[in-house]
Amino acid sequence: MSITAANGQASGSSLAGSSLKAALTVLRGADKGTSANTAAGQPAAASDGPAVFVTLSVEAQAFMATTTASKAGKTGNGGAGGPYAAYFPTRDGKPATALAKAVSDPGAVSSSAGLSGPAIAKDARARMDAQYEAMKAGGKPFDFDSFEGRDWYSLMGDLDRRSLEAVRSNAGGQFSKQEQDIAQSIMAQQEGLAMGLYNGPISQEASFVDPFRGDEAARRKANLTFLDAVGPEEKTSTEWATRRASAQVSYEILTREKGEEPETLGSDNPLAALIKQAMDRSQSDPLRHIPKTPEELKTQAWFKGFESQLDSAVAQNTAQGIAQGIAQGIAQAKATTPPSGPAKPA
């Protein structure tokens, strides 16, 4: 990465191949003294030009912290599974790649590729049954209380987030309460890690770095990015819509507390937009309880006055989610289908 002292700022810098439009405040040595230090506090290498100081923005600091976490994640069984694999340890040590990948890319598909609706749940059921059988055949059946939850991650290690949502929501009535709870826990873990909040084995906690360095507004913005990237099926739930609206309210409040104007980060999800309106008007703290059904949402004091609009928003939300899920499944199926060769002559 190069920094030009002449113009005082480098924009659109590329860090390790990732485009990061982070403001880098560059000050000449004459303004700060005669010796320059690197971001780590070490003396910079001597040069022919004036000393330069670099102050990284929150975004740049977040990138560097994430890079550190990436290196830490390559310890233990996380080498091939990406920067977060160490936080999803498995029984046999193989990386739970799908679970780890969803932290940074919750919309990534693997197990659900080319599938939609009931087919996702059916596939997840088959994959989990195969894992149960493999554990049993190895002489040690699935253990809910396994050390560091290793059997949890082994059981669902190859499920992408759309498949996890099928389990969590008990799609098709095919999953036990215990399986639903495990999926819910893993999904919450993914979201927490994406927000810079550690959630995982105690043995790996020291390796985790909060990429937002305590910037709560940036943390909520990251939460919005994460929630917007999940699959269409997850977005049909009242719980997702409430969390999405709540995250936006928190982001706006925290940003203004910093003396800054928040970005416009509204959702095109009908239910999330309606809930956000209710939260704005009530100015209450909805985070104390997250409604999981429309019926439960109607009982919330902060939602009073919006009940008449709820049924329509839920219907629009459900239809939108189903349509997007089908479209995504078709698009993925086409993308993974090899092209047919030329017709053979008769």
Tab-separated table of C-alpha atoms in Angstrom:
chain	number	residue	atom	x	y	z
A	1	MET	CA	0.000	0.000	0.000
A	2	SER	CA	1.417	3.355	-0.963
A	3	ILE	CA	0.694	6.681	0.679
A	4	THR	CA	1.387	9.932	-1.078
A	5	ALA	CA	2.397	12.645	1.357
A	6	ALA	CA	1.904	15.320	-1.255
A	7	ASN	CA	-1.873	15.148	-1.346
A	8	GLY	CA	-2.244	14.252	2.305
A	9	GLN	CA	-4.717	11.417	1.730
A	10	ALA	CA	-4.923	8.049	0.037
A	11	SER	CA	-8.382	6.938	-0.983
A	12	GLY	CA	-9.594	3.614	-2.318
A	13	SER	CA	-6.447	1.882	-1.061
A	14	SER	CA	-6.145	-1.833	-1.675
A	15	LEU	CA	-5.155	-3.847	1.388
A	16	ALA	CA	-4.147	-7.459	0.708
A	17	GLY	CA	-6.223	-7.464	-2.454
A	18	SER	CA	-9.354	-6.173	-0.726
A	19	SER	CA	-10.667	-2.792	-1.811
A	20	LEU	CA	-10.980	-0.701	1.319
A	21	LYS	CA	-12.060	2.891	0.897
A	22	ALA	CA	-10.671	4.000	4.234
A	23	ALA	CA	-9.533	7.502	4.943
A	24	LEU	CA	-5.869	7.630	5.882
A	25	THR	CA	-4.981	10.883	7.574
A	26	VAL	CA	-1.398	11.688	6.652
A	27	LEU	CA	0.523	14.357	8.530
A	28	ARG	CA	3.972	15.600	7.643
A	29	GLY	CA	6.679	15.128	10.221
A	30	ALA	CA	6.962	18.892	10.577
A	31	ASP	CA	3.507	18.916	12.166
A	32	LYS	CA	4.218	16.151	14.657
A	33	GLY	CA	7.924	16.303	15.359
A	34	THR	CA	10.945	14.801	13.713
A	35	SER	CA	10.545	11.072	14.278
A	36	ALA	CA	7.889	8.892	12.667
A	37	ASN	CA	6.333	5.767	14.152
A	38	THR	CA	4.454	2.970	12.483
A	39	ALA	CA	0.925	1.977	13.519
A	40	ALA	CA	2.489	-0.528	15.907
A	41	GLY	CA	4.468	2.220	17.622
A	42	GLN	CA	7.823	1.197	16.151
A	43	PRO	CA	10.181	3.651	14.420
A	44	ALA	CA	9.575	3.839	10.704
A	45	ALA	CA	12.362	3.160	8.259
A	46	ALA	CA	14.416	6.175	7.309
A	47	SER	CA	13.625	7.849	4.009
A	48	ASP	CA	14.788	10.789	1.981
A	49	GLY	CA	11.474	12.646	2.301
A	50	PRO	CA	9.822	14.237	5.318
A	51	ALA	CA	8.559	12.028	8.132
A	52	VAL	CA	4.982	10.900	7.666
A	53	PHE	CA	2.425	9.902	10.301
A	54	VAL	CA	-0.530	7.721	9.414
A	55	THR	CA	-3.715	7.583	11.475
A	56	LEU	CA	-5.940	4.724	10.404
A	57	SER	CA	-9.676	5.245	10.235
A	58	VAL	CA	-12.050	2.886	12.037
A	59	GLU	CA	-12.566	0.984	8.774
A	60	ALA	CA	-8.835	0.528	8.235
A	61	GLN	CA	-8.323	-0.563	11.846
A	62	ALA	CA	-11.153	-3.053	11.417
A	63	PHE	CA	-9.482	-4.530	8.350
A	64	MET	CA	-6.154	-4.894	10.153
A	65	ALA	CA	-7.835	-6.474	13.167
A	66	THR	CA	-9.686	-8.896	10.920
A	67	THR	CA	-6.384	-9.835	9.293
A	68	THR	CA	-4.989	-10.585	12.751
A	69	ALA	CA	-8.026	-12.718	13.516
A	70	SER	CA	-7.509	-14.504	10.212
A	71	LYS	CA	-3.985	-15.472	11.208
A	72	ALA	CA	-5.217	-16.620	14.599
A	73	GLY	CA	-7.952	-18.651	12.957
A	74	LYS	CA	-5.380	-20.696	11.070
A	75	THR	CA	-4.339	-22.450	14.253
A	76	GLY	CA	-5.764	-25.742	15.437
A	77	ASN	CA	-8.311	-27.117	12.983
A	78	GLY	CA	-8.989	-23.776	11.289
A	79	GLY	CA	-6.297	-23.814	8.595
A	80	ALA	CA	-8.399	-24.807	5.613
A	81	GLY	CA	-11.669	-23.400	6.880
A	82	GLY	CA	-10.978	-19.685	6.830
A	83	PRO	CA	-10.347	-17.132	9.565
A	84	TYR	CA	-13.157	-18.271	11.865
A	85	ALA	CA	-12.804	-22.054	11.626
A	86	ALA	CA	-11.031	-22.336	14.982
A	87	TYR	CA	-14.214	-21.168	16.694
A	88	PHE	CA	-16.191	-24.137	15.338
A	89	PRO	CA	-14.079	-27.150	16.449
A	90	THR	CA	-15.190	-30.606	15.349
A	91	ARG	CA	-14.786	-34.107	16.714
A	92	ASP	CA	-12.371	-35.287	14.015
A	93	GLY	CA	-10.561	-31.978	13.580
A	94	LYS	CA	-11.873	-31.340	10.081
A	95	PRO	CA	-12.854	-27.687	9.577
A	96	ALA	CA	-16.561	-26.866	9.658
A	97	THR	CA	-16.022	-24.697	6.598
A	98	ALA	CA	-19.665	-23.878	5.891
A	99	LEU	CA	-20.271	-22.699	9.464
A	100	ALA	CA	-17.111	-20.591	9.566
A	101	LYS	CA	-17.636	-19.040	6.138
A	102	ALA	CA	-21.074	-17.762	7.122
A	103	VAL	CA	-19.507	-15.371	9.640
A	104	SER	CA	-18.021	-13.206	6.905
A	105	ASP	CA	-20.440	-14.253	4.152
A	106	PRO	CA	-23.814	-15.363	5.559
A	107	GLY	CA	-25.258	-15.562	2.064
A	108	ALA	CA	-22.689	-18.108	0.878
A	109	VAL	CA	-24.291	-21.332	-0.330
A	110	SER	CA	-22.955	-24.868	-0.360
A	111	SER	CA	-25.387	-27.426	1.055
A	112	SER	CA	-28.406	-25.460	-0.214
A	113	ALA	CA	-26.973	-24.686	-3.659
A	114	GLY	CA	-29.612	-25.139	-6.344
A	115	LEU	CA	-32.319	-25.902	-3.766
A	116	SER	CA	-35.312	-23.990	-2.431
A	117	GLY	CA	-38.166	-24.483	0.020
A	118	PRO	CA	-38.753	-28.066	1.257
A	119	ALA	CA	-35.747	-29.377	-0.677
A	120	ILE	CA	-33.356	-27.462	1.605
A	121	ALA	CA	-34.866	-29.044	4.714
A	122	LYS	CA	-34.860	-32.518	3.153
A	123	ASP	CA	-31.191	-32.170	2.229
A	124	ALA	CA	-30.269	-30.914	5.714
A	125	ARG	CA	-32.107	-33.855	7.298
A	126	ALA	CA	-30.208	-36.329	5.122
A	127	ARG	CA	-26.833	-34.721	5.856
A	128	MET	CA	-27.434	-34.744	9.604
A	129	ASP	CA	-28.657	-38.344	9.589
A	130	ALA	CA	-25.460	-39.330	7.782
A	131	GLN	CA	-23.403	-37.606	10.483
A	132	TYR	CA	-25.329	-39.375	13.256
A	133	GLU	CA	-24.643	-42.709	11.575
A	134	ALA	CA	-20.959	-41.925	11.055
A	135	MET	CA	-20.503	-41.035	14.730
A	136	LYS	CA	-22.310	-44.189	15.816
A	137	ALA	CA	-20.273	-46.329	13.441
A	138	GLY	CA	-17.105	-44.826	14.906
A	139	GLY	CA	-18.038	-46.226	18.305
A	140	LYS	CA	-19.165	-42.965	19.908
A	141	PRO	CA	-22.706	-41.762	19.201
A	142	PHE	CA	-23.566	-38.067	19.105
A	143	ASP	CA	-23.024	-36.411	22.486
A	144	PHE	CA	-25.010	-33.231	23.105
A	145	ASP	CA	-22.694	-32.359	26.011
A	146	SER	CA	-19.479	-32.921	24.054
A	147	PHE	CA	-16.397	-30.847	24.928
A	148	GLU	CA	-16.592	-27.356	23.378
A	149	GLY	CA	-19.695	-28.448	21.484
A	150	ARG	CA	-17.539	-30.397	19.034
A	151	ASP	CA	-20.321	-32.844	18.217
A	152	TRP	CA	-22.647	-29.914	17.454
A	153	TYR	CA	-20.245	-28.587	14.853
A	154	SER	CA	-19.592	-32.088	13.505
A	155	LEU	CA	-23.320	-32.721	13.145
A	156	MET	CA	-24.033	-29.476	11.276
A	157	GLY	CA	-20.564	-28.647	9.995
A	158	ASP	CA	-21.446	-28.811	6.307
A	159	LEU	CA	-24.707	-26.852	6.557
A	160	ASP	CA	-24.699	-23.356	5.100
A	161	ARG	CA	-26.827	-20.713	6.803
A	162	ARG	CA	-29.902	-21.367	4.641
A	163	SER	CA	-29.770	-25.016	5.719
A	164	LEU	CA	-29.290	-23.996	9.348
A	165	GLU	CA	-32.381	-21.796	9.060
A	166	ALA	CA	-34.367	-24.790	7.801
A	167	VAL	CA	-33.338	-26.703	10.926
A	168	ARG	CA	-33.894	-23.754	13.284
A	169	SER	CA	-37.393	-23.110	11.948
A	170	ASN	CA	-38.226	-26.836	11.849
A	171	ALA	CA	-39.115	-26.639	8.168
A	172	GLY	CA	-41.359	-29.541	7.247
A	173	GLY	CA	-41.533	-30.656	10.896
A	174	GLN	CA	-38.443	-32.823	10.382
A	175	PHE	CA	-36.208	-31.646	13.222
A	176	SER	CA	-36.189	-32.234	16.970
A	177	LYS	CA	-36.293	-29.429	19.530
A	178	GLN	CA	-32.678	-30.201	20.402
A	179	GLU	CA	-31.608	-29.883	16.770
A	180	GLN	CA	-33.507	-26.614	16.419
A	181	ASP	CA	-31.783	-25.233	19.515
A	182	ILE	CA	-28.334	-26.235	18.242
A	183	ALA	CA	-28.967	-24.549	14.896
A	184	GLN	CA	-30.249	-21.424	16.674
A	185	SER	CA	-27.134	-21.332	18.855
A	186	ILE	CA	-24.748	-21.707	15.913
A	187	MET	CA	-26.540	-18.993	13.934
A	188	ALA	CA	-26.346	-16.630	16.913
A	189	GLN	CA	-22.645	-17.456	17.226
A	190	GLN	CA	-22.047	-16.576	13.572
A	191	GLU	CA	-23.845	-13.259	13.952
A	192	GLY	CA	-22.012	-12.421	17.173
A	193	LEU	CA	-18.586	-13.091	15.674
A	194	ALA	CA	-19.484	-10.931	12.671
A	195	MET	CA	-20.244	-8.114	15.125
A	196	GLY	CA	-16.881	-8.515	16.829
A	197	LEU	CA	-18.403	-10.177	19.899
A	198	TYR	CA	-16.615	-13.371	20.859
A	199	ASN	CA	-18.716	-16.499	21.021
A	200	GLY	CA	-16.941	-19.833	20.911
A	201	PRO	CA	-14.624	-22.213	22.784
A	202	ILE	CA	-12.872	-20.699	25.797
A	203	SER	CA	-9.609	-22.180	24.533
A	204	GLN	CA	-9.725	-19.923	21.462
A	205	GLU	CA	-10.937	-16.698	23.067
A	206	ALA	CA	-7.458	-15.166	23.372
A	207	SER	CA	-6.966	-15.421	19.604
A	208	PHE	CA	-10.046	-13.362	18.793
A	209	VAL	CA	-9.671	-9.688	17.948
A	210	ASP	CA	-12.603	-7.285	17.959
A	211	PRO	CA	-12.321	-5.682	14.497
A	212	PHE	CA	-14.316	-2.654	15.637
A	213	ARG	CA	-12.150	-1.835	18.647
A	214	GLY	CA	-15.140	-0.922	20.789
A	215	ASP	CA	-16.828	1.303	18.182
A	216	GLU	CA	-20.445	0.364	18.916
A	217	ALA	CA	-21.897	2.284	15.965
A	218	ALA	CA	-19.581	0.422	13.572
A	219	ARG	CA	-20.546	-2.824	15.292
A	220	ARG	CA	-24.262	-2.196	14.654
A	221	LYS	CA	-23.556	-1.230	11.057
A	222	ALA	CA	-21.737	-4.549	10.606
A	223	ASN	CA	-24.762	-6.276	12.105
A	224	LEU	CA	-26.998	-4.628	9.497
A	225	THR	CA	-24.674	-5.768	6.718
A	226	PHE	CA	-24.749	-9.311	8.089
A	227	LEU	CA	-28.537	-9.438	8.448
A	228	ASP	CA	-29.091	-8.036	4.959
A	229	ALA	CA	-26.882	-10.773	3.483
A	230	VAL	CA	-28.656	-13.818	4.940
A	231	GLY	CA	-30.877	-16.044	2.815
A	232	PRO	CA	-34.432	-15.131	1.762
A	233	GLU	CA	-36.006	-17.815	3.954
A	234	GLU	CA	-34.514	-16.338	7.114
A	235	LYS	CA	-35.794	-12.888	6.185
A	236	THR	CA	-39.402	-14.085	6.261
A	237	SER	CA	-39.296	-14.521	10.047
A	238	THR	CA	-40.665	-11.972	12.504
A	239	GLU	CA	-37.561	-12.486	14.620
A	240	TRP	CA	-35.223	-11.483	11.767
A	241	ALA	CA	-37.329	-8.414	10.919
A	242	THR	CA	-37.340	-7.287	14.555
A	243	ARG	CA	-33.587	-7.761	14.958
A	244	ARG	CA	-32.949	-5.934	11.691
A	245	ALA	CA	-35.102	-2.956	12.712
A	246	SER	CA	-33.578	-2.894	16.191
A	247	ALA	CA	-30.031	-2.948	14.796
A	248	GLN	CA	-30.839	0.034	12.583
A	249	VAL	CA	-32.333	2.002	15.478
A	250	SER	CA	-29.249	1.272	17.597
A	251	TYR	CA	-26.889	2.219	14.759
A	252	GLU	CA	-28.617	5.565	14.241
A	253	ILE	CA	-28.654	6.420	17.950
A	254	LEU	CA	-25.021	5.443	18.527
A	255	THR	CA	-23.837	7.305	15.434
A	256	ARG	CA	-25.578	10.509	16.509
A	257	GLU	CA	-24.076	10.143	19.978
A	258	LYS	CA	-20.682	10.382	18.253
A	259	GLY	CA	-21.746	13.678	16.721
A	260	GLU	CA	-22.110	12.159	13.252
A	261	GLU	CA	-25.037	11.753	10.894
A	262	PRO	CA	-25.944	8.092	10.265
A	263	GLU	CA	-26.112	6.678	6.773
A	264	THR	CA	-29.510	5.830	5.333
A	265	LEU	CA	-29.594	2.065	5.808
A	266	GLY	CA	-33.292	1.295	5.557
A	267	SER	CA	-34.536	-2.147	4.567
A	268	ASP	CA	-36.717	-3.037	1.577
A	269	ASN	CA	-38.192	-5.826	3.694
A	270	PRO	CA	-41.850	-4.808	4.340
A	271	LEU	CA	-42.011	-6.232	7.854
A	272	ALA	CA	-38.635	-4.849	8.962
A	273	ALA	CA	-39.598	-1.415	7.626
A	274	LEU	CA	-42.910	-1.447	9.518
A	275	ILE	CA	-41.264	-2.525	12.769
A	276	LYS	CA	-38.647	0.207	12.358
A	277	GLN	CA	-41.428	2.808	12.065
A	278	ALA	CA	-42.997	1.529	15.284
A	279	MET	CA	-39.678	1.604	17.119
A	280	ASP	CA	-38.929	5.135	15.939
A	281	ARG	CA	-42.263	6.393	17.181
A	282	SER	CA	-42.137	4.665	20.561
A	283	GLN	CA	-38.477	5.517	21.273
A	284	SER	CA	-38.388	2.490	23.592
A	285	ASP	CA	-35.840	-0.272	24.042
A	286	PRO	CA	-37.156	-3.221	22.008
A	287	LEU	CA	-33.988	-5.250	22.547
A	288	ARG	CA	-35.248	-6.481	25.892
A	289	HIS	CA	-37.426	-8.963	24.034
A	290	ILE	CA	-37.444	-10.133	20.418
A	291	PRO	CA	-40.910	-11.303	19.269
A	292	LYS	CA	-40.811	-14.520	17.263
A	293	THR	CA	-44.318	-14.465	15.770
A	294	PRO	CA	-46.697	-11.815	14.400
A	295	GLU	CA	-49.103	-12.605	17.236
A	296	GLU	CA	-46.398	-11.936	19.808
A	297	LEU	CA	-45.404	-8.748	17.997
A	298	LYS	CA	-48.950	-7.413	18.367
A	299	THR	CA	-48.676	-7.677	22.153
A	300	GLN	CA	-45.643	-5.385	22.379
A	301	ALA	CA	-46.381	-1.965	23.865
A	302	TRP	CA	-44.016	-0.242	21.431
A	303	PHE	CA	-45.922	-1.727	18.466
A	304	LYS	CA	-49.284	-0.271	19.468
A	305	GLY	CA	-50.975	1.596	16.633
A	306	PHE	CA	-49.363	-0.509	13.908
A	307	GLU	CA	-51.352	-3.720	14.375
A	308	SER	CA	-53.688	-3.012	11.449
A	309	GLN	CA	-50.738	-2.898	9.042
A	310	LEU	CA	-49.104	-6.078	10.292
A	311	ASP	CA	-51.025	-8.748	8.383
A	312	SER	CA	-50.371	-7.032	5.059
A	313	ALA	CA	-46.655	-6.595	5.821
A	314	VAL	CA	-46.326	-10.241	6.863
A	315	ALA	CA	-48.076	-11.429	3.686
A	316	GLN	CA	-45.847	-9.254	1.487
A	317	ASN	CA	-42.776	-10.396	3.376
A	318	THR	CA	-43.635	-14.083	3.035
A	319	ALA	CA	-44.420	-13.801	-0.673
A	320	GLN	CA	-41.212	-11.854	-1.271
A	321	GLY	CA	-39.131	-14.413	0.619
A	322	ILE	CA	-40.635	-17.385	-1.215
A	323	ALA	CA	-40.148	-15.748	-4.604
A	324	GLN	CA	-36.556	-14.797	-3.830
A	325	GLY	CA	-35.802	-18.270	-2.494
A	326	ILE	CA	-37.128	-19.953	-5.632
A	327	ALA	CA	-35.292	-17.499	-7.881
A	328	GLN	CA	-32.050	-18.053	-5.976
A	329	GLY	CA	-32.415	-21.823	-6.193
A	330	ILE	CA	-33.047	-21.716	-9.945
A	331	ALA	CA	-30.128	-19.359	-10.555
A	332	GLN	CA	-27.762	-21.556	-8.546
A	333	ALA	CA	-28.983	-24.697	-10.286
A	334	LYS	CA	-28.291	-23.121	-13.670
A	335	ALA	CA	-24.878	-21.935	-12.537
A	336	THR	CA	-23.864	-25.421	-11.386
A	337	THR	CA	-25.308	-27.357	-14.343
A	338	PRO	CA	-22.583	-28.187	-16.880
A	339	PRO	CA	-23.357	-27.037	-20.416
A	340	SER	CA	-24.565	-29.740	-22.747
A	341	GLY	CA	-22.295	-30.680	-25.614
A	342	PRO	CA	-23.162	-30.424	-29.298
A	343	ALA	CA	-25.791	-32.833	-30.535
A	344	LYS	CA	-24.399	-36.001	-32.036
A	345	PRO	CA	-25.064	-36.451	-35.749
A	346	ALA	CA	-27.754	-38.978	-36.580
